[in-house]
Structure formats: C-alpha cells, structure tokens
Coordinates of C-alpha atoms and ligand atoms in Angstrom, one line a residue:
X250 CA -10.1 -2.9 -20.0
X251 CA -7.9 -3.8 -17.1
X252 CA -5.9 -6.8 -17.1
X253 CA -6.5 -9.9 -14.4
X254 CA -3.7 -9.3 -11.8
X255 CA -1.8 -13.1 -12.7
X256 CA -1.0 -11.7 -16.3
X257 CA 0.1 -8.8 -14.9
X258 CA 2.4 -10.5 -12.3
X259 CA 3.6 -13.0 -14.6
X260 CA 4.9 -10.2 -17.2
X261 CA 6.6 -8.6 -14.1
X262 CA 8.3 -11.6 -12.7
X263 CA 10.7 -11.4 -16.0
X264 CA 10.9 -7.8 -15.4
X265 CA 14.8 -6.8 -15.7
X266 CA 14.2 -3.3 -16.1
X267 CA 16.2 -2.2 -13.0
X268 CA 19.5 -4.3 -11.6
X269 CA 17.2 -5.2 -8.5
X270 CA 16.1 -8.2 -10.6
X271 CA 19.2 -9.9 -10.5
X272 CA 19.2 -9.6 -6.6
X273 CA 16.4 -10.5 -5.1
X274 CA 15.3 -13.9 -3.9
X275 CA 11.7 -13.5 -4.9
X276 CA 9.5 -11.0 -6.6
X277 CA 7.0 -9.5 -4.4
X278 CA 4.5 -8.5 -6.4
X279 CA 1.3 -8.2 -4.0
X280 CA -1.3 -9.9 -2.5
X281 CA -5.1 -9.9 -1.5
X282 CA -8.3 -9.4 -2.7
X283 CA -8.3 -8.7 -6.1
X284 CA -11.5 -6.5 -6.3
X285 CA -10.2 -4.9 -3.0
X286 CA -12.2 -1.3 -2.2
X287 CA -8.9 -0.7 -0.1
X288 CA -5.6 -1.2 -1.4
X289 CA -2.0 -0.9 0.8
X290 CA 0.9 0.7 -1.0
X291 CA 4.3 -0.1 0.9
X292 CA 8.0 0.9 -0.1
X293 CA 9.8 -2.5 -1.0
X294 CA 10.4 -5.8 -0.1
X295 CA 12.8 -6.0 3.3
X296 CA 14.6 -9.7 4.1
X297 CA 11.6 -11.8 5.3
X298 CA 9.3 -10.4 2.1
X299 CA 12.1 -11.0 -0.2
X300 CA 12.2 -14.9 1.6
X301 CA 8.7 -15.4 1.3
X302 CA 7.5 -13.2 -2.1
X303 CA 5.0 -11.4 0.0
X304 CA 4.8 -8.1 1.5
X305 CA 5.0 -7.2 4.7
X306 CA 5.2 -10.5 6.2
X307 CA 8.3 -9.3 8.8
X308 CA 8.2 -7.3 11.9
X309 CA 6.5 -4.0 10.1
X310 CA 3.8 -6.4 8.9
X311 CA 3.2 -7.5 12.4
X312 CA 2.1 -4.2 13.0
X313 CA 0.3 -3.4 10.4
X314 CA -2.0 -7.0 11.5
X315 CA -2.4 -5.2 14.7
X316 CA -3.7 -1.9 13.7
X317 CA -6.1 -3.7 10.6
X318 CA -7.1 -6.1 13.1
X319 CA -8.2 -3.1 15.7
X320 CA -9.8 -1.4 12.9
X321 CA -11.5 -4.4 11.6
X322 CA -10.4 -4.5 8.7
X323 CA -9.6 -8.6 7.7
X324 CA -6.2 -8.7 5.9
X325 CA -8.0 -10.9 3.2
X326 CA -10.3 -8.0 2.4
X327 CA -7.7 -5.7 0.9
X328 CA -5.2 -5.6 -1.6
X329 CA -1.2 -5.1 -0.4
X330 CA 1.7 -4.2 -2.7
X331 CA 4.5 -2.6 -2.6
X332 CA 6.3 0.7 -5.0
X333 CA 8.9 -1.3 -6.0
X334 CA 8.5 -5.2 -6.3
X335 CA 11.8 -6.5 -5.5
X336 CA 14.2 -6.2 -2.9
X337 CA 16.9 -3.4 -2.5
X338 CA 20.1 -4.6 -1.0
X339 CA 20.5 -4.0 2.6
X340 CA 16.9 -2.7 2.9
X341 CA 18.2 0.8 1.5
X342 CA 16.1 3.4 -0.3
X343 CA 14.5 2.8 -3.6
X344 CA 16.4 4.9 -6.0
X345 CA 14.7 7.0 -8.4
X346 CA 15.6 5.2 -11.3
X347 CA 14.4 2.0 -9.4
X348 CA 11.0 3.9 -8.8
X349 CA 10.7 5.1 -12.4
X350 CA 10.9 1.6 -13.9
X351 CA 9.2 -0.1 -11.2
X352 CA 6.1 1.6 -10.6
X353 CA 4.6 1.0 -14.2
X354 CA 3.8 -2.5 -12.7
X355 CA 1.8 -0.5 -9.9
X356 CA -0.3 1.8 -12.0
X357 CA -1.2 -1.9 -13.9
X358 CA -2.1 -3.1 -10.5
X359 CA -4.2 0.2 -8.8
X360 CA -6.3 0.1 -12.9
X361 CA -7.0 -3.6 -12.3
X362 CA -8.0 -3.9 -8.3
X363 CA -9.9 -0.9 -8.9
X364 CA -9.9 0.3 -5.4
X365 CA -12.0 3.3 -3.4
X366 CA -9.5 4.2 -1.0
X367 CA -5.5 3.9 -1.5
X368 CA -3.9 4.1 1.8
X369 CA 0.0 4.5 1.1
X370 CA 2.2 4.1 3.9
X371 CA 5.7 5.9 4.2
X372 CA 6.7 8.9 1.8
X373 CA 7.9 7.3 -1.1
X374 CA 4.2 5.5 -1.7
X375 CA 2.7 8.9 -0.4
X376 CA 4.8 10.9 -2.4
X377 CA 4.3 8.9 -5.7
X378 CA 0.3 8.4 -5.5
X379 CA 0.0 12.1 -4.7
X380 CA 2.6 13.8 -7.3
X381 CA 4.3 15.6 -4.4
X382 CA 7.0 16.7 -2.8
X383 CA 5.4 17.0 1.1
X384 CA 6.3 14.8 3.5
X385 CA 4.2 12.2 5.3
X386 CA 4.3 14.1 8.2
X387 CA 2.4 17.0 7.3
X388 CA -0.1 15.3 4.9
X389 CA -1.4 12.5 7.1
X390 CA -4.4 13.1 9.6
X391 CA -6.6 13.9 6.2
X392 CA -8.2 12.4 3.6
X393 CA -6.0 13.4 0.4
X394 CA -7.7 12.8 -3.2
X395 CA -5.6 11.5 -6.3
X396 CA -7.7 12.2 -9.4
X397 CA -11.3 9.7 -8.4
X398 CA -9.3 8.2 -5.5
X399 CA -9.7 8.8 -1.9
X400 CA -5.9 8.9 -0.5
X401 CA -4.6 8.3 3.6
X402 CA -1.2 8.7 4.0
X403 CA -0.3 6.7 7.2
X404 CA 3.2 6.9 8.2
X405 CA 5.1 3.5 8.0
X406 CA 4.9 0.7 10.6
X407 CA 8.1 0.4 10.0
X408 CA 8.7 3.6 11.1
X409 CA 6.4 3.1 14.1
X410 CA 8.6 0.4 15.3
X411 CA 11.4 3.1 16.1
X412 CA 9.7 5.6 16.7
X413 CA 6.8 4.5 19.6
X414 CA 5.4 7.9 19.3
X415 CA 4.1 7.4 15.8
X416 CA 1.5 4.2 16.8
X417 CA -0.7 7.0 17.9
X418 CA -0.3 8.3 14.7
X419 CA -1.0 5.3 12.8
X420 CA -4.2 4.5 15.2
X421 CA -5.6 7.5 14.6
X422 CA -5.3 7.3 11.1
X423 CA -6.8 3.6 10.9
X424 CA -10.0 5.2 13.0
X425 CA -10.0 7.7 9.7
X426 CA -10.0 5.0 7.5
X427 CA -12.5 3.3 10.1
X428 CA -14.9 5.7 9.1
X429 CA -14.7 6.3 6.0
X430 CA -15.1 3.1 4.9
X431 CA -18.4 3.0 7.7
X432 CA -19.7 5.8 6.0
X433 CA -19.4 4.4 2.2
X434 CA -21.2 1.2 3.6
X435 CA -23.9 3.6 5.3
X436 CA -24.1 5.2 1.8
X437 CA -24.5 2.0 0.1
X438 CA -27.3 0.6 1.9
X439 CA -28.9 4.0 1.5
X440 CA -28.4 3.5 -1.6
X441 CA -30.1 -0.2 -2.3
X442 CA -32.8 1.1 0.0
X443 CA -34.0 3.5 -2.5
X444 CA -34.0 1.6 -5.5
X445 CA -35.9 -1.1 -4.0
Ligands
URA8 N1 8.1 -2.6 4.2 C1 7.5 -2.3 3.0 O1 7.4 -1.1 2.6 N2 7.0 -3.3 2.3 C2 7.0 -4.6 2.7 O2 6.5 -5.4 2.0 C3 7.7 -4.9 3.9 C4 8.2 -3.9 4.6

C-alpha cells in the first residue's frame, strides 16, 4: 500500500542523509494534486524554491505556467517535485551521491500519486526515470515508457530561458502531452460508454 504524501514529506523533512540538509532554507518536497494522472519531475530547488519550499516558483516556473497554461493543463491538476528535495549551493549540479540518497523520497512519491504519464524535465530527472545514459536531447520528441509508465522528456525551462531556440521544443512537446492525455480521456469515455 502506498503511503499518503504528508507522512511521506514529514519523514523527509528530518532527512540528513546528504549535507544539503544542513543548507537549505526549506525542504521542497512537492506540490499538487495528490491523485495527479500527470506528475512533473524537476532537478532541485534554485533560490526562490528554496525561499518559498515550493518548486518551481522562480523564473523557470514562469515558464513552465506558460506552456501548462497553453496546453491546458491547470497547475492544480498535476503533481510537481523535484530529484532532489533541497537546495544545492549556488544552484550547482546534484551530485551523485546527492541523487542516490535523495531520490528514495521520489520513488515514495511516484508509488503514492500513482500517476499515467511522468513528464521529467532536464537530464538528470530524464536520465533517472529512464535508467539511461542519453541525453534529453535525443530522447525528447517521443513518448518513452518506464516499466507501466508513459515517459516525456521535455528539456528544462530553465534551459529554455537561455537558450530561446528550445521553447519550440518545449511547445511541441506540451502538444505531445496535449494529446496523449486527449486521447486517454477519449479512451475513457469509450470506455464508460460500453459498460453502461
Ligand atoms: N528548477 C528545478 O529543477 N526545480 C525547481 O523546483 C526550480 C527550478
């Protein structure tokens, strides 16, 4: 049985697995609906996330508002977290140590919001959820599977932001997750219909 997401965040906010405990402001553990068919898996917590204890509340969450709202997609519908939960100094890397002691708290979170789809933005989320070693640029564009789960690597808004050429990109893949998610609703009503 998977456990409610508040017992799960309360045993992580006394986490000290990983020196990043004793750094951050606040944990940033997730946020959203907790029965979410969509879930968001970011990197880590940058300065304003850290401030708040939410992700992507800074200048890379901006854009990823825009590009839900032009899917639409309402924020509150899915669930947002983050590989690791608090913040590396100076916005650097996650380590692989960091990632290793970290992302238990994730599995605990994807087993207990139960989503359809996991869209993972940036290659460390991408390359955790899918076990590999490729790079966000040449898995994106697709729908990738992780065991039952549907998978869209997006590259990260954050990313984006430098990088203008990449909002294309990232709209294209939000018209992918568009559809799918119109076509598992299609499904669904097909579904009722026949066993009424
Ligand atoms: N970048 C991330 O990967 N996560 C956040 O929460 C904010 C910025």
């Amino acid at each position: 049985m998977a456990r409610p997401l508040a017992d799960i965040e309360r045993e992580c906010a006394g986490c000290a697995k990983c020196p990043l405990a004793a750094t951050r402001t606040n944990l940033v553990f997730g946020v959203g609906n907790p029965h979410a068919n969509v879930m968001f898996i970011g990197e880590g917590p940058g300065k304003n996330e850290d401030l708040k204890g939410e992700p992507f509340v800074g200048a890379a969450g901006q854009l990823l508002n825009q590009m839900l709202d032009r899917a639409g997609i309402p924020r509150e519908s899915i669930y947002i977290a983050n590989i690791l939960k608090c913040r590396p100094p100076g916005n650097r890397d996650p380590r692989p140590e960091e990632i290793e002691a970290c992302t238990p708290w994730l599995r605990q979170q994807v087993a207990s919001v139960h989503p359809t789809v996991i869209v993972t933005l940036g290659n460390f989320a991408t390359k955790f959820i899918l076990q590999t070693s490729e790079g966000i640029t040449r898995l994106r564009g697709r729908v990738q599977s992780a065991g039952p789960l549907r998978v869209i690597p997006m590259f990260h808004p954050a990313a984006a932001i430098y990088d203008r050429s990449k909002v294309t990109a990232l709209e294209e893949d939000f018209d992918l997750l568009r559809a799918l998610l119109e076509r598992d609703s299609q499904l669904d009503a097909q579904v009722g219909e026949g066993s009424r």
